[in-house]
Amino acid sequence: MTGKIRPKLLLVTIIFLFIISGLFWLDRSLARQAYESSNTPTPVPGRTYIYFGDYYKELPRSAYVSRIIVPDTIVIHTDDQSGNIPERWNTLTTWYGLEGREGGGRSVHFGVSLDGVAQYLPMFTNAVIQCRGVGLYTDRHSIQIEMGGRTYDYLITGKASPEMEKSIRTTTGFTVKLTASLMEYYKISLENVVGHYKVGLGKSDPGQLYFEQYFLPELEKEIEKRNLNKMELSLGD
């Protein structure tokens, strides 16, 4: 009897694994279809769209608030991608990480990583869609940027591997240029560019040492390069 049952059990096991595998790939396929179908911003009557990213992939509607805001602040985050493989930090991982959190209920306007700048939410000539990134108060008046990776303070403390240091510097370079463009376009002052740790309860990203000793100085250089002054950036206040 035992010899006859085992082949049946083996067959049942194979069928079960085949079904599970099929469901897994179907789920991934549907997720990718949803991702790839979001190349065009959700229409908003009477608004002209503005693009700052290298490509546009809109997050699910559940991830953001259907409210148009006028930004006066920029918040910089990191998304906690693995520090063991910094050479693989990318904006697609950032997108899926946000889409999968809390039922797709978290968002930022941009993801920045080694592959460049991804825009995740609609932005307009004088306003943006409100994201869900920090908390209701800050979200109501801010543009938010998520950089790929983690432990950016390691760049300052000397703990970063050569690969991590290169990834942090590259990602920072893209983010600084994006931030300067947003500051210029929406008339946001340097004083209103802040790290997540500054406005998020219990948050430490992107790292206070990194932000104050590397990011902000690099941003100031970019502002000077573009000949932007405080008067120009404060016209929208």
mmCIF file of C-alpha atoms in Angstrom:
data_model
loop_
_atom_site.group_PDB
_atom_site.id
_atom_site.type_symbol
_atom_site.label_atom_id
_atom_site.label_comp_id
_atom_site.label_asym_id
_atom_site.label_seq_id
_atom_site.Cartn_x
_atom_site.Cartn_y
_atom_site.Cartn_z
ATOM 1 C CA MET A 1 0.000 0.000 0.000
ATOM 2 C CA THR A 2 2.744 2.431 0.947
ATOM 3 C CA GLY A 3 4.427 1.993 -2.399
ATOM 4 C CA LYS A 4 1.196 2.868 -4.208
ATOM 5 C CA ILE A 5 0.431 5.942 -2.091
ATOM 6 C CA ARG A 6 3.802 7.627 -2.487
ATOM 7 C CA PRO A 7 3.477 8.282 -6.234
ATOM 8 C CA LYS A 8 0.060 9.825 -5.603
ATOM 9 C CA LEU A 9 1.448 12.033 -2.861
ATOM 10 C CA LEU A 10 4.286 13.051 -5.139
ATOM 11 C CA LEU A 11 1.830 13.921 -7.912
ATOM 12 C CA VAL A 12 -0.345 15.940 -5.532
ATOM 13 C CA THR A 13 2.723 17.767 -4.232
ATOM 14 C CA ILE A 14 3.868 18.606 -7.759
ATOM 15 C CA ILE A 15 0.415 19.903 -8.702
ATOM 16 C CA PHE A 16 0.240 21.975 -5.510
ATOM 17 C CA LEU A 17 3.648 23.532 -6.136
ATOM 18 C CA PHE A 18 2.702 24.204 -9.749
ATOM 19 C CA ILE A 19 -0.458 26.037 -8.655
ATOM 20 C CA ILE A 20 1.403 28.092 -6.046
ATOM 21 C CA SER A 21 4.087 28.984 -8.578
ATOM 22 C CA GLY A 22 1.435 29.982 -11.102
ATOM 23 C CA LEU A 23 -0.331 32.206 -8.595
ATOM 24 C CA PHE A 24 2.954 33.853 -7.645
ATOM 25 C CA TRP A 25 3.854 34.684 -11.232
ATOM 26 C CA LEU A 26 0.292 35.810 -11.967
ATOM 27 C CA ASP A 27 0.465 38.173 -9.020
ATOM 28 C CA ARG A 28 3.798 39.572 -10.204
ATOM 29 C CA SER A 29 2.464 39.865 -13.748
ATOM 30 C CA LEU A 30 -0.601 41.803 -12.620
ATOM 31 C CA ALA A 31 1.550 44.058 -10.462
ATOM 32 C CA ARG A 32 3.847 44.767 -13.396
ATOM 33 C CA GLN A 33 0.877 45.426 -15.695
ATOM 34 C CA ALA A 34 -0.457 47.927 -13.186
ATOM 35 C CA TYR A 35 2.987 49.486 -12.981
ATOM 36 C CA GLU A 36 3.439 49.688 -16.740
ATOM 37 C CA SER A 37 -0.064 51.035 -17.331
ATOM 38 C CA SER A 38 0.616 54.124 -15.233
ATOM 39 C CA ASN A 39 2.813 56.000 -17.707
ATOM 40 C CA THR A 40 0.278 58.814 -18.066
ATOM 41 C CA PRO A 41 -0.791 61.070 -15.180
ATOM 42 C CA THR A 42 -4.362 60.852 -13.951
ATOM 43 C CA PRO A 43 -6.230 63.654 -15.765
ATOM 44 C CA VAL A 44 -7.042 66.756 -13.729
ATOM 45 C CA PRO A 45 -9.284 69.263 -15.542
ATOM 46 C CA GLY A 46 -7.776 72.698 -16.092
ATOM 47 C CA ARG A 47 -4.238 71.691 -15.112
ATOM 48 C CA THR A 48 -1.054 71.603 -17.176
ATOM 49 C CA TYR A 49 1.334 68.814 -16.252
ATOM 50 C CA ILE A 50 4.996 69.390 -15.452
ATOM 51 C CA TYR A 51 7.647 66.664 -15.621
ATOM 52 C CA PHE A 52 10.958 66.745 -13.784
ATOM 53 C CA GLY A 53 11.902 63.061 -13.915
ATOM 54 C CA ASP A 54 13.645 60.854 -16.456
ATOM 55 C CA TYR A 55 10.426 58.829 -16.624
ATOM 56 C CA TYR A 56 6.914 58.884 -15.168
ATOM 57 C CA LYS A 57 5.282 55.958 -13.322
ATOM 58 C CA GLU A 58 2.270 56.937 -11.278
ATOM 59 C CA LEU A 59 1.651 55.245 -7.948
ATOM 60 C CA PRO A 60 -1.798 53.710 -7.265
ATOM 61 C CA ARG A 61 -4.596 56.126 -6.394
ATOM 62 C CA SER A 62 -4.692 54.588 -2.907
ATOM 63 C CA ALA A 63 -1.165 55.910 -2.315
ATOM 64 C CA TYR A 64 -1.924 59.605 -2.440
ATOM 65 C CA VAL A 65 -4.531 62.227 -1.601
ATOM 66 C CA SER A 66 -6.703 63.662 -4.371
ATOM 67 C CA ARG A 67 -5.901 67.170 -3.227
ATOM 68 C CA ILE A 68 -3.890 69.822 -5.046
ATOM 69 C CA ILE A 69 -1.450 71.778 -2.880
ATOM 70 C CA VAL A 70 0.989 74.660 -3.322
ATOM 71 C CA PRO A 71 4.384 73.455 -1.998
ATOM 72 C CA ASP A 72 6.726 75.568 0.098
ATOM 73 C CA THR A 73 8.905 72.740 1.470
ATOM 74 C CA ILE A 74 10.949 69.831 0.092
ATOM 75 C CA VAL A 75 11.471 66.718 2.244
ATOM 76 C CA ILE A 76 14.326 64.290 1.510
ATOM 77 C CA HIS A 77 13.920 60.590 2.442
ATOM 78 C CA THR A 78 15.805 57.338 1.906
ATOM 79 C CA ASP A 79 13.921 54.095 1.259
ATOM 80 C CA ASP A 80 16.106 51.567 3.120
ATOM 81 C CA GLN A 81 17.171 49.443 0.148
ATOM 82 C CA SER A 82 19.844 46.934 1.134
ATOM 83 C CA GLY A 83 23.231 48.326 2.079
ATOM 84 C CA ASN A 84 24.831 45.018 1.054
ATOM 85 C CA ILE A 85 24.219 45.659 -2.646
ATOM 86 C CA PRO A 86 24.360 49.458 -3.086
ATOM 87 C CA GLU A 87 25.300 49.030 -6.738
ATOM 88 C CA ARG A 88 21.721 47.787 -7.313
ATOM 89 C CA TRP A 89 19.820 50.691 -5.763
ATOM 90 C CA ASN A 90 17.113 51.664 -8.248
ATOM 91 C CA THR A 91 13.858 53.602 -8.591
ATOM 92 C CA LEU A 92 11.794 50.539 -9.546
ATOM 93 C CA THR A 93 12.465 49.008 -6.134
ATOM 94 C CA THR A 94 11.429 52.304 -4.547
ATOM 95 C CA TRP A 95 8.167 52.275 -6.535
ATOM 96 C CA TYR A 96 7.277 48.711 -5.529
ATOM 97 C CA GLY A 97 8.217 49.420 -1.923
ATOM 98 C CA LEU A 98 5.774 52.331 -1.763
ATOM 99 C CA GLU A 99 3.068 50.548 -3.740
ATOM 100 C CA GLY A 100 3.219 47.573 -1.398
ATOM 101 C CA ARG A 101 3.194 49.460 1.910
ATOM 102 C CA GLU A 102 0.016 49.594 3.969
ATOM 103 C CA GLY A 103 -2.167 48.562 1.078
ATOM 104 C CA GLY A 104 -0.448 50.991 -1.268
ATOM 105 C CA GLY A 105 -1.104 53.906 1.035
ATOM 106 C CA ARG A 106 2.316 55.598 1.046
ATOM 107 C CA SER A 107 3.843 57.868 -1.563
ATOM 108 C CA VAL A 108 6.402 60.496 -2.504
ATOM 109 C CA HIS A 109 6.621 62.646 -5.612
ATOM 110 C CA PHE A 110 9.993 61.342 -6.795
ATOM 111 C CA GLY A 111 12.294 58.370 -6.473
ATOM 112 C CA VAL A 112 15.989 58.940 -7.155
ATOM 113 C CA SER A 113 18.640 56.281 -7.483
ATOM 114 C CA LEU A 114 21.468 55.066 -9.705
ATOM 115 C CA ASP A 115 19.108 54.857 -12.687
ATOM 116 C CA GLY A 116 18.132 58.511 -12.388
ATOM 117 C CA VAL A 117 14.934 60.333 -11.412
ATOM 118 C CA ALA A 118 11.473 58.770 -11.469
ATOM 119 C CA GLN A 119 8.378 60.938 -11.040
ATOM 120 C CA TYR A 120 5.571 59.088 -9.251
ATOM 121 C CA LEU A 121 2.801 61.693 -8.909
ATOM 122 C CA PRO A 122 1.216 64.446 -11.043
ATOM 123 C CA MET A 123 2.731 67.907 -10.788
ATOM 124 C CA PHE A 124 1.437 71.117 -12.323
ATOM 125 C CA THR A 125 2.640 74.581 -13.300
ATOM 126 C CA ASN A 126 1.857 76.104 -9.902
ATOM 127 C CA ALA A 127 0.911 73.170 -7.659
ATOM 128 C CA VAL A 128 1.309 69.427 -7.020
ATOM 129 C CA ILE A 129 -0.787 66.471 -5.906
ATOM 130 C CA GLN A 130 -0.508 65.845 -2.161
ATOM 131 C CA CYS A 131 1.440 62.716 -1.253
ATOM 132 C CA ARG A 132 1.359 60.540 1.868
ATOM 133 C CA GLY A 133 4.964 60.566 2.992
ATOM 134 C CA VAL A 134 5.467 62.153 6.422
ATOM 135 C CA GLY A 135 2.182 63.080 8.031
ATOM 136 C CA LEU A 136 -0.890 65.137 7.281
ATOM 137 C CA TYR A 137 0.529 68.520 8.336
ATOM 138 C CA THR A 138 3.795 68.299 6.376
ATOM 139 C CA ASP A 139 2.226 66.484 3.439
ATOM 140 C CA ARG A 140 -0.157 69.407 2.911
ATOM 141 C CA HIS A 141 2.598 71.780 1.817
ATOM 142 C CA SER A 142 5.577 69.720 0.649
ATOM 143 C CA ILE A 143 7.211 67.974 -2.277
ATOM 144 C CA GLN A 144 8.867 64.731 -1.157
ATOM 145 C CA ILE A 145 11.813 62.867 -2.652
ATOM 146 C CA GLU A 146 12.867 59.288 -1.821
ATOM 147 C CA MET A 147 16.498 58.383 -2.445
ATOM 148 C CA GLY A 148 17.359 54.721 -2.873
ATOM 149 C CA GLY A 149 19.452 53.080 -0.174
ATOM 150 C CA ARG A 150 20.214 53.482 3.512
ATOM 151 C CA THR A 151 22.816 54.577 6.076
ATOM 152 C CA TYR A 152 23.900 57.645 4.123
ATOM 153 C CA ASP A 153 25.660 58.842 7.288
ATOM 154 C CA TYR A 154 28.297 56.189 6.498
ATOM 155 C CA LEU A 155 29.610 58.560 3.836
ATOM 156 C CA ILE A 156 30.585 60.963 6.629
ATOM 157 C CA THR A 157 31.676 58.458 9.280
ATOM 158 C CA GLY A 158 33.879 56.492 6.887
ATOM 159 C CA LYS A 159 31.913 53.246 7.208
ATOM 160 C CA ALA A 160 30.720 53.216 3.588
ATOM 161 C CA SER A 161 32.242 50.615 1.277
ATOM 162 C CA PRO A 162 33.634 51.939 -2.027
ATOM 163 C CA GLU A 163 30.476 50.699 -3.765
ATOM 164 C CA MET A 164 28.203 52.391 -1.230
ATOM 165 C CA GLU A 165 30.161 55.638 -1.359
ATOM 166 C CA LYS A 166 29.878 55.704 -5.147
ATOM 167 C CA SER A 167 26.140 54.974 -5.009
ATOM 168 C CA ILE A 168 25.487 57.650 -2.384
ATOM 169 C CA ARG A 169 27.441 60.281 -4.306
ATOM 170 C CA THR A 170 25.747 59.403 -7.597
ATOM 171 C CA THR A 171 22.252 59.394 -6.100
ATOM 172 C CA THR A 172 22.965 62.633 -4.251
ATOM 173 C CA GLY A 173 24.113 64.263 -7.481
ATOM 174 C CA PHE A 174 20.820 63.452 -9.196
ATOM 175 C CA THR A 175 18.815 64.520 -6.147
ATOM 176 C CA VAL A 176 20.628 67.824 -5.744
ATOM 177 C CA LYS A 177 19.939 68.771 -9.369
ATOM 178 C CA LEU A 178 16.277 67.772 -9.011
ATOM 179 C CA THR A 179 15.927 69.692 -5.747
ATOM 180 C CA ALA A 180 17.469 72.834 -7.242
ATOM 181 C CA SER A 181 15.087 72.620 -10.201
ATOM 182 C CA LEU A 182 12.094 72.275 -7.880
ATOM 183 C CA MET A 183 13.311 75.152 -5.708
ATOM 184 C CA GLU A 184 13.695 77.356 -8.754
ATOM 185 C CA TYR A 185 10.360 76.424 -10.317
ATOM 186 C CA TYR A 186 8.197 76.557 -7.185
ATOM 187 C CA LYS A 187 10.185 79.336 -5.449
ATOM 188 C CA ILE A 188 11.163 77.259 -2.415
ATOM 189 C CA SER A 189 13.895 78.611 -0.140
ATOM 190 C CA LEU A 190 16.948 76.658 0.981
ATOM 191 C CA GLU A 191 15.758 76.894 4.592
ATOM 192 C CA ASN A 192 12.711 74.850 3.599
ATOM 193 C CA VAL A 193 14.679 71.890 2.242
ATOM 194 C CA VAL A 194 14.696 69.407 5.127
ATOM 195 C CA GLY A 195 15.527 65.814 5.947
ATOM 196 C CA HIS A 196 12.793 63.368 6.945
ATOM 197 C CA TYR A 197 14.351 63.222 10.415
ATOM 198 C CA LYS A 198 13.500 66.891 10.875
ATOM 199 C CA VAL A 199 9.749 66.542 10.322
ATOM 200 C CA GLY A 200 8.971 62.852 10.885
ATOM 201 C CA LEU A 201 8.474 61.538 14.411
ATOM 202 C CA GLY A 202 11.029 58.824 15.168
ATOM 203 C CA LYS A 203 12.654 59.062 11.726
ATOM 204 C CA SER A 204 16.396 59.314 11.071
ATOM 205 C CA ASP A 205 16.667 59.299 7.284
ATOM 206 C CA PRO A 206 18.473 60.332 5.232
ATOM 207 C CA GLY A 207 20.924 60.841 8.115
ATOM 208 C CA GLN A 208 21.553 64.136 9.886
ATOM 209 C CA LEU A 209 25.340 64.051 9.437
ATOM 210 C CA TYR A 210 25.022 63.309 5.748
ATOM 211 C CA PHE A 211 22.293 65.879 5.192
ATOM 212 C CA GLU A 212 24.005 68.749 6.977
ATOM 213 C CA GLN A 213 27.612 68.015 6.015
ATOM 214 C CA TYR A 214 27.211 66.732 2.460
ATOM 215 C CA PHE A 215 23.752 67.153 0.923
ATOM 216 C CA LEU A 216 23.127 70.795 1.851
ATOM 217 C CA PRO A 217 26.645 71.965 0.864
ATOM 218 C CA GLU A 218 26.239 70.212 -2.504
ATOM 219 C CA LEU A 219 22.838 71.843 -2.928
ATOM 220 C CA GLU A 220 24.302 75.267 -2.137
ATOM 221 C CA LYS A 221 26.944 74.723 -4.834
ATOM 222 C CA GLU A 222 24.229 73.843 -7.343
ATOM 223 C CA ILE A 223 22.232 76.941 -6.425
ATOM 224 C CA GLU A 224 25.312 79.128 -6.885
ATOM 225 C CA LYS A 225 26.059 77.454 -10.215
ATOM 226 C CA ARG A 226 22.571 78.375 -11.428
ATOM 227 C CA ASN A 227 22.941 81.931 -10.136
ATOM 228 C CA LEU A 228 19.884 81.592 -7.937
ATOM 229 C CA ASN A 229 19.736 83.939 -4.982
ATOM 230 C CA LYS A 230 17.623 84.026 -1.852
ATOM 231 C CA MET A 231 15.452 86.809 -3.219
ATOM 232 C CA GLU A 232 14.465 84.759 -6.273
ATOM 233 C CA LEU A 233 13.728 81.659 -4.206
ATOM 234 C CA SER A 234 11.614 83.528 -1.672
ATOM 235 C CA LEU A 235 9.297 85.226 -4.173
ATOM 236 C CA GLY A 236 6.745 82.489 -3.677
ATOM 237 C CA ASP A 237 6.671 82.748 0.132
#
